[in-house]
PDB file of C-alpha atoms and ligand atoms in Angstrom:
ATOM      1  CA  UNK A   1      44.944 -18.010 -56.713  1.00  0.00           C
ATOM      2  CA  UNK A   2      45.368 -21.793 -56.735  1.00  0.00           C
ATOM      3  CA  UNK A   3      42.152 -23.790 -57.249  1.00  0.00           C
ATOM      4  CA  UNK A   4      40.419 -20.801 -58.775  1.00  0.00           C
ATOM      5  CA  UNK A   5      38.245 -23.105 -60.910  1.00  0.00           C
ATOM      6  CA  UNK A   6      36.113 -23.540 -57.778  1.00  0.00           C
ATOM      7  CA  UNK A   7      35.006 -19.930 -58.178  1.00  0.00           C
ATOM      8  CA  UNK A   8      33.662 -20.675 -61.691  1.00  0.00           C
ATOM      9  CA  UNK A   9      29.992 -21.731 -61.745  1.00  0.00           C
ATOM     10  CA  UNK A  10      30.341 -24.270 -64.551  1.00  0.00           C
ATOM     11  CA  UNK A  11      33.130 -26.133 -62.737  1.00  0.00           C
ATOM     12  CA  UNK A  12      31.471 -26.050 -59.305  1.00  0.00           C
ATOM     13  CA  UNK A  13      28.070 -27.129 -60.679  1.00  0.00           C
ATOM     14  CA  UNK A  14      29.587 -29.930 -62.737  1.00  0.00           C
ATOM     15  CA  UNK A  15      31.268 -31.307 -59.612  1.00  0.00           C
ATOM     16  CA  UNK A  16      28.069 -31.098 -57.580  1.00  0.00           C
ATOM     17  CA  UNK A  17      26.048 -32.834 -60.326  1.00  0.00           C
ATOM     18  CA  UNK A  18      28.515 -35.749 -60.508  1.00  0.00           C
ATOM     19  CA  UNK A  19      29.487 -36.065 -56.836  1.00  0.00           C
ATOM     20  CA  UNK A  20      27.012 -38.853 -56.080  1.00  0.00           C
ATOM     21  CA  UNK A  21      28.020 -40.941 -59.062  1.00  0.00           C
ATOM     22  CA  UNK A  22      31.709 -41.422 -58.182  1.00  0.00           C
ATOM     23  CA  UNK A  23      32.117 -45.198 -57.769  1.00  0.00           C
ATOM     24  CA  UNK A  24      32.755 -46.450 -54.218  1.00  0.00           C
ATOM     25  CA  UNK A  25      32.533 -42.956 -52.775  1.00  0.00           C
ATOM     26  CA  UNK A  26      29.667 -43.787 -50.421  1.00  0.00           C
ATOM     27  CA  UNK A  27      31.697 -46.747 -49.115  1.00  0.00           C
ATOM     28  CA  UNK A  28      34.648 -44.517 -48.186  1.00  0.00           C
ATOM     29  CA  UNK A  29      32.387 -41.863 -46.683  1.00  0.00           C
ATOM     30  CA  UNK A  30      30.695 -44.594 -44.639  1.00  0.00           C
ATOM     31  CA  UNK A  31      34.039 -45.690 -43.183  1.00  0.00           C
ATOM     32  CA  UNK A  32      34.845 -42.046 -42.415  1.00  0.00           C
ATOM     33  CA  UNK A  33      31.564 -41.707 -40.545  1.00  0.00           C
ATOM     34  CA  UNK A  34      32.381 -44.819 -38.472  1.00  0.00           C
ATOM     35  CA  UNK A  35      35.632 -43.178 -37.314  1.00  0.00           C
ATOM     36  CA  UNK A  36      34.111 -39.905 -36.117  1.00  0.00           C
ATOM     37  CA  UNK A  37      32.783 -40.155 -32.540  1.00  0.00           C
ATOM     38  CA  UNK A  38      28.981 -40.305 -32.369  1.00  0.00           C
ATOM     39  CA  UNK A  39      29.109 -37.891 -29.433  1.00  0.00           C
ATOM     40  CA  UNK A  40      31.391 -35.340 -31.160  1.00  0.00           C
ATOM     41  CA  UNK A  41      30.584 -31.901 -29.744  1.00  0.00           C
ATOM     42  CA  UNK A  42      31.780 -29.919 -32.790  1.00  0.00           C
ATOM     43  CA  UNK A  43      32.949 -31.056 -36.231  1.00  0.00           C
ATOM     44  CA  UNK A  44      35.007 -28.877 -38.570  1.00  0.00           C
ATOM     45  CA  UNK A  45      34.851 -29.710 -42.309  1.00  0.00           C
ATOM     46  CA  UNK A  46      37.753 -28.334 -44.375  1.00  0.00           C
ATOM     47  CA  UNK A  47      36.736 -27.461 -47.961  1.00  0.00           C
ATOM     48  CA  UNK A  48      33.110 -28.268 -47.212  1.00  0.00           C
ATOM     49  CA  UNK A  49      31.737 -27.556 -50.706  1.00  0.00           C
ATOM     50  CA  UNK A  50      27.953 -27.796 -50.510  1.00  0.00           C
ATOM     51  CA  UNK A  51      28.220 -29.400 -47.062  1.00  0.00           C
ATOM     52  CA  UNK A  52      27.834 -32.976 -48.296  1.00  0.00           C
ATOM     53  CA  UNK A  53      30.015 -34.486 -45.548  1.00  0.00           C
ATOM     54  CA  UNK A  54      28.542 -32.427 -42.697  1.00  0.00           C
ATOM     55  CA  UNK A  55      25.065 -33.524 -43.804  1.00  0.00           C
ATOM     56  CA  UNK A  56      26.148 -37.168 -43.827  1.00  0.00           C
ATOM     57  CA  UNK A  57      27.668 -36.889 -40.341  1.00  0.00           C
ATOM     58  CA  UNK A  58      24.533 -35.184 -39.002  1.00  0.00           C
ATOM     59  CA  UNK A  59      22.484 -38.326 -39.698  1.00  0.00           C
ATOM     60  CA  UNK A  60      23.956 -40.163 -36.683  1.00  0.00           C
ATOM     61  CA  UNK A  61      24.888 -37.049 -34.698  1.00  0.00           C
ATOM     62  CA  UNK A  62      21.798 -34.878 -34.377  1.00  0.00           C
ATOM     63  CA  UNK A  63      23.252 -32.984 -31.400  1.00  0.00           C
ATOM     64  CA  UNK A  64      26.613 -32.168 -32.996  1.00  0.00           C
ATOM     65  CA  UNK A  65      27.475 -28.657 -34.121  1.00  0.00           C
ATOM     66  CA  UNK A  66      29.187 -28.377 -37.499  1.00  0.00           C
ATOM     67  CA  UNK A  67      31.366 -25.749 -39.106  1.00  0.00           C
ATOM     68  CA  UNK A  68      32.228 -25.795 -42.807  1.00  0.00           C
ATOM     69  CA  UNK A  69      35.109 -23.819 -44.298  1.00  0.00           C
ATOM     70  CA  UNK A  70      35.455 -23.090 -48.000  1.00  0.00           C
ATOM     71  CA  UNK A  71      36.869 -20.274 -50.096  1.00  0.00           C
ATOM     72  CA  UNK A  72      34.371 -20.550 -52.941  1.00  0.00           C
ATOM     73  CA  UNK A  73      31.376 -18.255 -52.620  1.00  0.00           C
ATOM     74  CA  UNK A  74      29.504 -20.537 -55.073  1.00  0.00           C
ATOM     75  CA  UNK A  75      30.058 -23.584 -52.894  1.00  0.00           C
ATOM     76  CA  UNK A  76      29.239 -21.695 -49.706  1.00  0.00           C
ATOM     77  CA  UNK A  77      25.988 -20.533 -51.299  1.00  0.00           C
ATOM     78  CA  UNK A  78      25.083 -24.160 -52.126  1.00  0.00           C
ATOM     79  CA  UNK A  79      25.874 -25.115 -48.511  1.00  0.00           C
ATOM     80  CA  UNK A  80      23.788 -22.202 -47.198  1.00  0.00           C
ATOM     81  CA  UNK A  81      20.853 -23.522 -49.214  1.00  0.00           C
ATOM     82  CA  UNK A  82      21.350 -27.047 -47.911  1.00  0.00           C
ATOM     83  CA  UNK A  83      21.498 -25.883 -44.290  1.00  0.00           C
ATOM     84  CA  UNK A  84      18.940 -23.060 -44.471  1.00  0.00           C
ATOM     85  CA  UNK A  85      17.276 -22.813 -41.036  1.00  0.00           C
ATOM     86  CA  UNK A  86      19.689 -25.361 -39.540  1.00  0.00           C
ATOM     87  CA  UNK A  87      21.255 -23.539 -36.616  1.00  0.00           C
ATOM     88  CA  UNK A  88      23.661 -26.382 -35.891  1.00  0.00           C
ATOM     89  CA  UNK A  89      25.768 -25.546 -38.947  1.00  0.00           C
ATOM     90  CA  UNK A  90      28.026 -22.512 -39.383  1.00  0.00           C
ATOM     91  CA  UNK A  91      29.664 -21.727 -42.726  1.00  0.00           C
ATOM     92  CA  UNK A  92      32.835 -19.653 -42.898  1.00  0.00           C
ATOM     93  CA  UNK A  93      34.687 -18.299 -45.898  1.00  0.00           C
ATOM     94  CA  UNK A  94      38.340 -19.214 -45.555  1.00  0.00           C
ATOM     95  CA  UNK A  95      41.193 -19.980 -47.935  1.00  0.00           C
ATOM     96  CA  UNK A  96      42.957 -23.099 -46.680  1.00  0.00           C
ATOM     97  CA  UNK A  97      46.155 -21.818 -48.264  1.00  0.00           C
ATOM     98  CA  UNK A  98      46.203 -19.495 -45.241  1.00  0.00           C
ATOM     99  CA  UNK A  99      46.649 -20.642 -41.626  1.00  0.00           C
ATOM    100  CA  UNK A 100      43.462 -21.835 -39.928  1.00  0.00           C
ATOM    101  CA  UNK A 101      41.873 -19.146 -37.794  1.00  0.00           C
ATOM    102  CA  UNK A 102      41.362 -19.740 -34.048  1.00  0.00           C
ATOM    103  CA  UNK A 103      37.948 -21.360 -34.129  1.00  0.00           C
ATOM    104  CA  UNK A 104      37.970 -23.435 -30.935  1.00  0.00           C
ATOM    105  CA  UNK A 105      38.179 -27.206 -30.502  1.00  0.00           C
ATOM    106  CA  UNK A 106      36.746 -29.818 -32.880  1.00  0.00           C
ATOM    107  CA  UNK A 107      36.912 -33.236 -34.419  1.00  0.00           C
ATOM    108  CA  UNK A 108      38.059 -32.470 -37.978  1.00  0.00           C
ATOM    109  CA  UNK A 109      37.019 -33.969 -41.313  1.00  0.00           C
ATOM    110  CA  UNK A 110      37.617 -33.182 -44.953  1.00  0.00           C
ATOM    111  CA  UNK A 111      36.539 -34.667 -48.256  1.00  0.00           C
ATOM    112  CA  UNK A 112      38.290 -34.268 -51.593  1.00  0.00           C
ATOM    113  CA  UNK A 113      39.618 -30.807 -50.766  1.00  0.00           C
ATOM    114  CA  UNK A 114      43.120 -30.782 -49.231  1.00  0.00           C
ATOM    115  CA  UNK A 115      44.661 -32.213 -52.408  1.00  0.00           C
ATOM    116  CA  UNK A 116      44.135 -28.770 -53.967  1.00  0.00           C
ATOM    117  CA  UNK A 117      46.802 -27.317 -51.664  1.00  0.00           C
ATOM    118  CA  UNK A 118      50.525 -27.268 -52.384  1.00  0.00           C
ATOM    119  CA  UNK A 119      52.333 -30.090 -50.596  1.00  0.00           C
ATOM    120  CA  UNK A 120      54.088 -27.911 -48.005  1.00  0.00           C
ATOM    121  CA  UNK A 121      50.763 -26.286 -47.166  1.00  0.00           C
ATOM    122  CA  UNK A 122      49.134 -29.729 -46.723  1.00  0.00           C
ATOM    123  CA  UNK A 123      51.908 -30.613 -44.287  1.00  0.00           C
ATOM    124  CA  UNK A 124      51.506 -27.385 -42.282  1.00  0.00           C
ATOM    125  CA  UNK A 125      47.703 -27.709 -42.304  1.00  0.00           C
ATOM    126  CA  UNK A 126      47.931 -31.180 -40.736  1.00  0.00           C
ATOM    127  CA  UNK A 127      49.867 -29.577 -37.863  1.00  0.00           C
ATOM    128  CA  UNK A 128      47.233 -26.848 -37.485  1.00  0.00           C
ATOM    129  CA  UNK A 129      44.497 -29.508 -37.433  1.00  0.00           C
ATOM    130  CA  UNK A 130      46.353 -31.308 -34.620  1.00  0.00           C
ATOM    131  CA  UNK A 131      46.229 -28.094 -32.572  1.00  0.00           C
ATOM    132  CA  UNK A 132      42.468 -27.687 -33.129  1.00  0.00           C
ATOM    133  CA  UNK A 133      41.577 -31.228 -32.075  1.00  0.00           C
ATOM    134  CA  UNK A 134      40.148 -32.109 -28.702  1.00  0.00           C
ATOM    135  CA  UNK A 135      42.439 -34.569 -26.859  1.00  0.00           C
ATOM    136  CA  UNK A 136      41.289 -37.948 -28.218  1.00  0.00           C
ATOM    137  CA  UNK A 137      39.819 -36.115 -31.210  1.00  0.00           C
ATOM    138  CA  UNK A 138      39.844 -37.570 -34.712  1.00  0.00           C
ATOM    139  CA  UNK A 139      41.071 -36.158 -38.012  1.00  0.00           C
ATOM    140  CA  UNK A 140      39.520 -38.035 -40.942  1.00  0.00           C
ATOM    141  CA  UNK A 141      40.541 -36.942 -44.418  1.00  0.00           C
ATOM    142  CA  UNK A 142      38.747 -38.607 -47.334  1.00  0.00           C
ATOM    143  CA  UNK A 143      41.094 -37.624 -50.095  1.00  0.00           C
ATOM    144  CA  UNK A 144      42.047 -37.798 -53.739  1.00  0.00           C
ATOM    145  CA  UNK A 145      45.595 -39.214 -53.583  1.00  0.00           C
ATOM    146  CA  UNK A 146      48.298 -39.915 -56.138  1.00  0.00           C
ATOM    147  CA  UNK A 147      48.566 -43.206 -57.971  1.00  0.00           C
ATOM    148  CA  UNK A 148      51.851 -45.096 -57.962  1.00  0.00           C
ATOM    149  CA  UNK A 149      52.409 -44.297 -61.654  1.00  0.00           C
ATOM    150  CA  UNK A 150      50.878 -42.618 -64.687  1.00  0.00           C
ATOM    151  CA  UNK A 151      49.320 -45.831 -65.990  1.00  0.00           C
ATOM    152  CA  UNK A 152      47.359 -46.217 -62.752  1.00  0.00           C
ATOM    153  CA  UNK A 153      46.413 -42.527 -62.884  1.00  0.00           C
ATOM    154  CA  UNK A 154      44.891 -43.103 -66.333  1.00  0.00           C
ATOM    155  CA  UNK A 155      43.164 -46.229 -65.024  1.00  0.00           C
ATOM    156  CA  UNK A 156      41.568 -44.202 -62.217  1.00  0.00           C
ATOM    157  CA  UNK A 157      40.131 -41.645 -64.633  1.00  0.00           C
ATOM    158  CA  UNK A 158      38.827 -44.472 -66.810  1.00  0.00           C
ATOM    159  CA  UNK A 159      37.242 -46.128 -63.751  1.00  0.00           C
ATOM    160  CA  UNK A 160      35.394 -42.948 -62.754  1.00  0.00           C
ATOM    161  CA  UNK A 161      34.371 -42.465 -66.373  1.00  0.00           C
ATOM    162  CA  UNK A 162      35.984 -39.030 -66.681  1.00  0.00           C
ATOM    163  CA  UNK A 163      38.227 -37.895 -69.524  1.00  0.00           C
ATOM    164  CA  UNK A 164      41.666 -36.833 -68.300  1.00  0.00           C
ATOM    165  CA  UNK A 165      41.011 -33.348 -69.739  1.00  0.00           C
ATOM    166  CA  UNK A 166      38.545 -32.881 -66.881  1.00  0.00           C
ATOM    167  CA  UNK A 167      41.293 -33.275 -64.298  1.00  0.00           C
ATOM    168  CA  UNK A 168      41.304 -30.207 -62.026  1.00  0.00           C
ATOM    169  CA  UNK A 169      44.237 -27.966 -62.944  1.00  0.00           C
ATOM    170  CA  UNK A 170      44.595 -27.283 -59.225  1.00  0.00           C
ATOM    171  CA  UNK A 171      45.001 -30.950 -58.240  1.00  0.00           C
ATOM    172  CA  UNK A 172      48.233 -31.476 -56.315  1.00  0.00           C
ATOM    173  CA  UNK A 173      47.960 -35.214 -55.769  1.00  0.00           C
ATOM    174  CA  UNK A 174      50.272 -36.783 -53.214  1.00  0.00           C
ATOM    175  CA  UNK A 175      50.847 -40.398 -52.222  1.00  0.00           C
ATOM    176  CA  UNK A 176      49.323 -41.882 -49.098  1.00  0.00           C
ATOM    177  CA  UNK A 177      52.595 -42.857 -47.391  1.00  0.00           C
ATOM    178  CA  UNK A 178      54.020 -39.324 -47.350  1.00  0.00           C
ATOM    179  CA  UNK A 179      50.838 -37.933 -45.880  1.00  0.00           C
ATOM    180  CA  UNK A 180      50.625 -40.652 -43.197  1.00  0.00           C
ATOM    181  CA  UNK A 181      54.257 -39.876 -42.321  1.00  0.00           C
ATOM    182  CA  UNK A 182      53.417 -36.196 -41.841  1.00  0.00           C
ATOM    183  CA  UNK A 183      50.488 -37.063 -39.565  1.00  0.00           C
ATOM    184  CA  UNK A 184      52.813 -39.194 -37.400  1.00  0.00           C
ATOM    185  CA  UNK A 185      55.427 -36.402 -37.381  1.00  0.00           C
ATOM    186  CA  UNK A 186      52.816 -33.985 -36.028  1.00  0.00           C
ATOM    187  CA  UNK A 187      52.048 -36.357 -33.138  1.00  0.00           C
ATOM    188  CA  UNK A 188      48.903 -38.135 -34.322  1.00  0.00           C
ATOM    189  CA  UNK A 189      48.274 -41.691 -33.062  1.00  0.00           C
ATOM    190  CA  UNK A 190      46.481 -44.565 -34.798  1.00  0.00           C
ATOM    191  CA  UNK A 191      47.576 -43.145 -38.139  1.00  0.00           C
ATOM    192  CA  UNK A 192      46.663 -45.281 -41.106  1.00  0.00           C
ATOM    193  CA  UNK A 193      44.883 -45.442 -44.407  1.00  0.00           C
ATOM    194  CA  UNK A 194      41.519 -46.837 -43.220  1.00  0.00           C
ATOM    195  CA  UNK A 195      40.031 -47.318 -46.690  1.00  0.00           C
ATOM    196  CA  UNK A 196      41.256 -46.989 -50.270  1.00  0.00           C
ATOM    197  CA  UNK A 197      40.004 -47.503 -53.808  1.00  0.00           C
ATOM    198  CA  UNK A 198      42.448 -46.476 -56.550  1.00  0.00           C
ATOM    199  CA  UNK A 199      42.996 -42.712 -56.009  1.00  0.00           C
ATOM    200  CA  UNK A 200      40.440 -42.278 -53.228  1.00  0.00           C
ATOM    201  CA  UNK A 201      41.720 -42.867 -49.709  1.00  0.00           C
ATOM    202  CA  UNK A 202      40.678 -42.248 -46.139  1.00  0.00           C
ATOM    203  CA  UNK A 203      43.589 -41.019 -44.002  1.00  0.00           C
ATOM    204  CA  UNK A 204      42.947 -40.962 -40.276  1.00  0.00           C
ATOM    205  CA  UNK A 205      44.861 -39.856 -37.187  1.00  0.00           C
ATOM    206  CA  UNK A 206      43.847 -39.410 -33.561  1.00  0.00           C
ATOM    207  CA  UNK A 207      45.192 -36.817 -31.143  1.00  0.00           C
ATOM    208  CA  UNK A 208      46.495 -38.647 -28.069  1.00  0.00           C
ATOM    209  CA  UNK A 209      44.753 -37.930 -24.756  1.00  0.00           C
ATOM    210  CA  UNK A 210      48.136 -37.408 -23.128  1.00  0.00           C
ATOM    211  CA  UNK A 211      50.628 -35.429 -25.183  1.00  0.00           C
ATOM    212  CA  UNK A 212      54.125 -36.893 -25.170  1.00  0.00           C
TER     213      UNK A 212
HETATM  214  C1  SAM B 301      36.015 -31.599 -54.854  1.00  0.00           C
HETATM  215  S1  SAM B 301      35.242 -30.338 -53.954  1.00  0.00           S
HETATM  216  C2  SAM B 301      34.762 -31.235 -52.473  1.00  0.00           C
HETATM  217  C3  SAM B 301      33.654 -30.560 -51.734  1.00  0.00           C
HETATM  218  C4  SAM B 301      33.081 -31.346 -50.557  1.00  0.00           C
HETATM  219  N1  SAM B 301      34.050 -31.488 -49.493  1.00  0.00           N
HETATM  220  C5  SAM B 301      32.596 -32.695 -51.009  1.00  0.00           C
HETATM  221  O1  SAM B 301      33.115 -33.714 -50.555  1.00  0.00           O
HETATM  222  O2  SAM B 301      31.666 -32.738 -51.826  1.00  0.00           O
HETATM  223  C6  SAM B 301      36.646 -29.391 -53.373  1.00  0.00           C
HETATM  224  C7  SAM B 301      36.246 -28.257 -52.468  1.00  0.00           C
HETATM  225  O3  SAM B 301      37.443 -27.691 -51.910  1.00  0.00           O
HETATM  226  C8  SAM B 301      37.316 -26.290 -51.951  1.00  0.00           C
HETATM  227  N2  SAM B 301      38.665 -25.719 -51.964  1.00  0.00           N
HETATM  228  C9  SAM B 301      39.654 -25.929 -52.887  1.00  0.00           C
HETATM  229  N3  SAM B 301      40.739 -25.204 -52.553  1.00  0.00           N
HETATM  230  C10 SAM B 301      40.428 -24.535 -51.414  1.00  0.00           C
HETATM  231  C11 SAM B 301      41.134 -23.604 -50.605  1.00  0.00           C
HETATM  232  N4  SAM B 301      42.384 -23.214 -50.885  1.00  0.00           N
HETATM  233  N5  SAM B 301      40.516 -23.111 -49.501  1.00  0.00           N
HETATM  234  C12 SAM B 301      39.244 -23.481 -49.201  1.00  0.00           C
HETATM  235  N6  SAM B 301      38.523 -24.344 -49.934  1.00  0.00           N
HETATM  236  C13 SAM B 301      39.110 -24.868 -51.031  1.00  0.00           C
HETATM  237  C14 SAM B 301      36.532 -26.007 -53.222  1.00  0.00           C
HETATM  238  O4  SAM B 301      35.949 -24.740 -53.233  1.00  0.00           O
HETATM  239  C15 SAM B 301      35.520 -27.128 -53.198  1.00  0.00           C
HETATM  240  O5  SAM B 301      34.366 -26.778 -52.474  1.00  0.00           O
END
């Protein structure tokens, strides 16, 4: 299984312990939150981990229902703890390497997860997300993307204060331009990189109200 390190407690716990300390992360997450409608009826979070992003989005959207997908039982357990007694949030075990199940209509978000998928699967997933969106709905993907070259890749790891040996073996980093091109191909409007710092980028697309 790709990304199987997320089923290992040491790896998952290390990520969760460090997640808040990644430089500039809160900035990018803040821009993501600005792009998601305040009156979103339902938000789907792909690779939700411990539900960090859903919790952030709940702050300004107390009425919104959230659904988090992840394939790691460890991460889902952390999310279940976070959202214990919160009936607005549903957590579903799903491997994003497989097609998205029919779950209804949403605005869709993701944070630091889709880069674990093989490139062709990323491309197909973006098409599946388009189908799940409400007309006018937003897809906001806060993502770990590829640097332009190896020197900049090393510089990113130095900037986040992580040795390169800690790089996830399942990372399948891809440049921003290719991913924006795929979003446009699938029919998204307003496609752009809305925020970027080194290898962290916010890729956004909107489903048109009227399909062409
Ligand atoms: C870096 S963590 C990010 C978690 C959370 N979104 C956040 O921002 O804190 C990556 C998450 O993607 C999940 N993930 C990786 N590959 C996956 C796959 N094929 N299907 C579902 N989830 C996956 C991992 O289990 C993990 O929870």
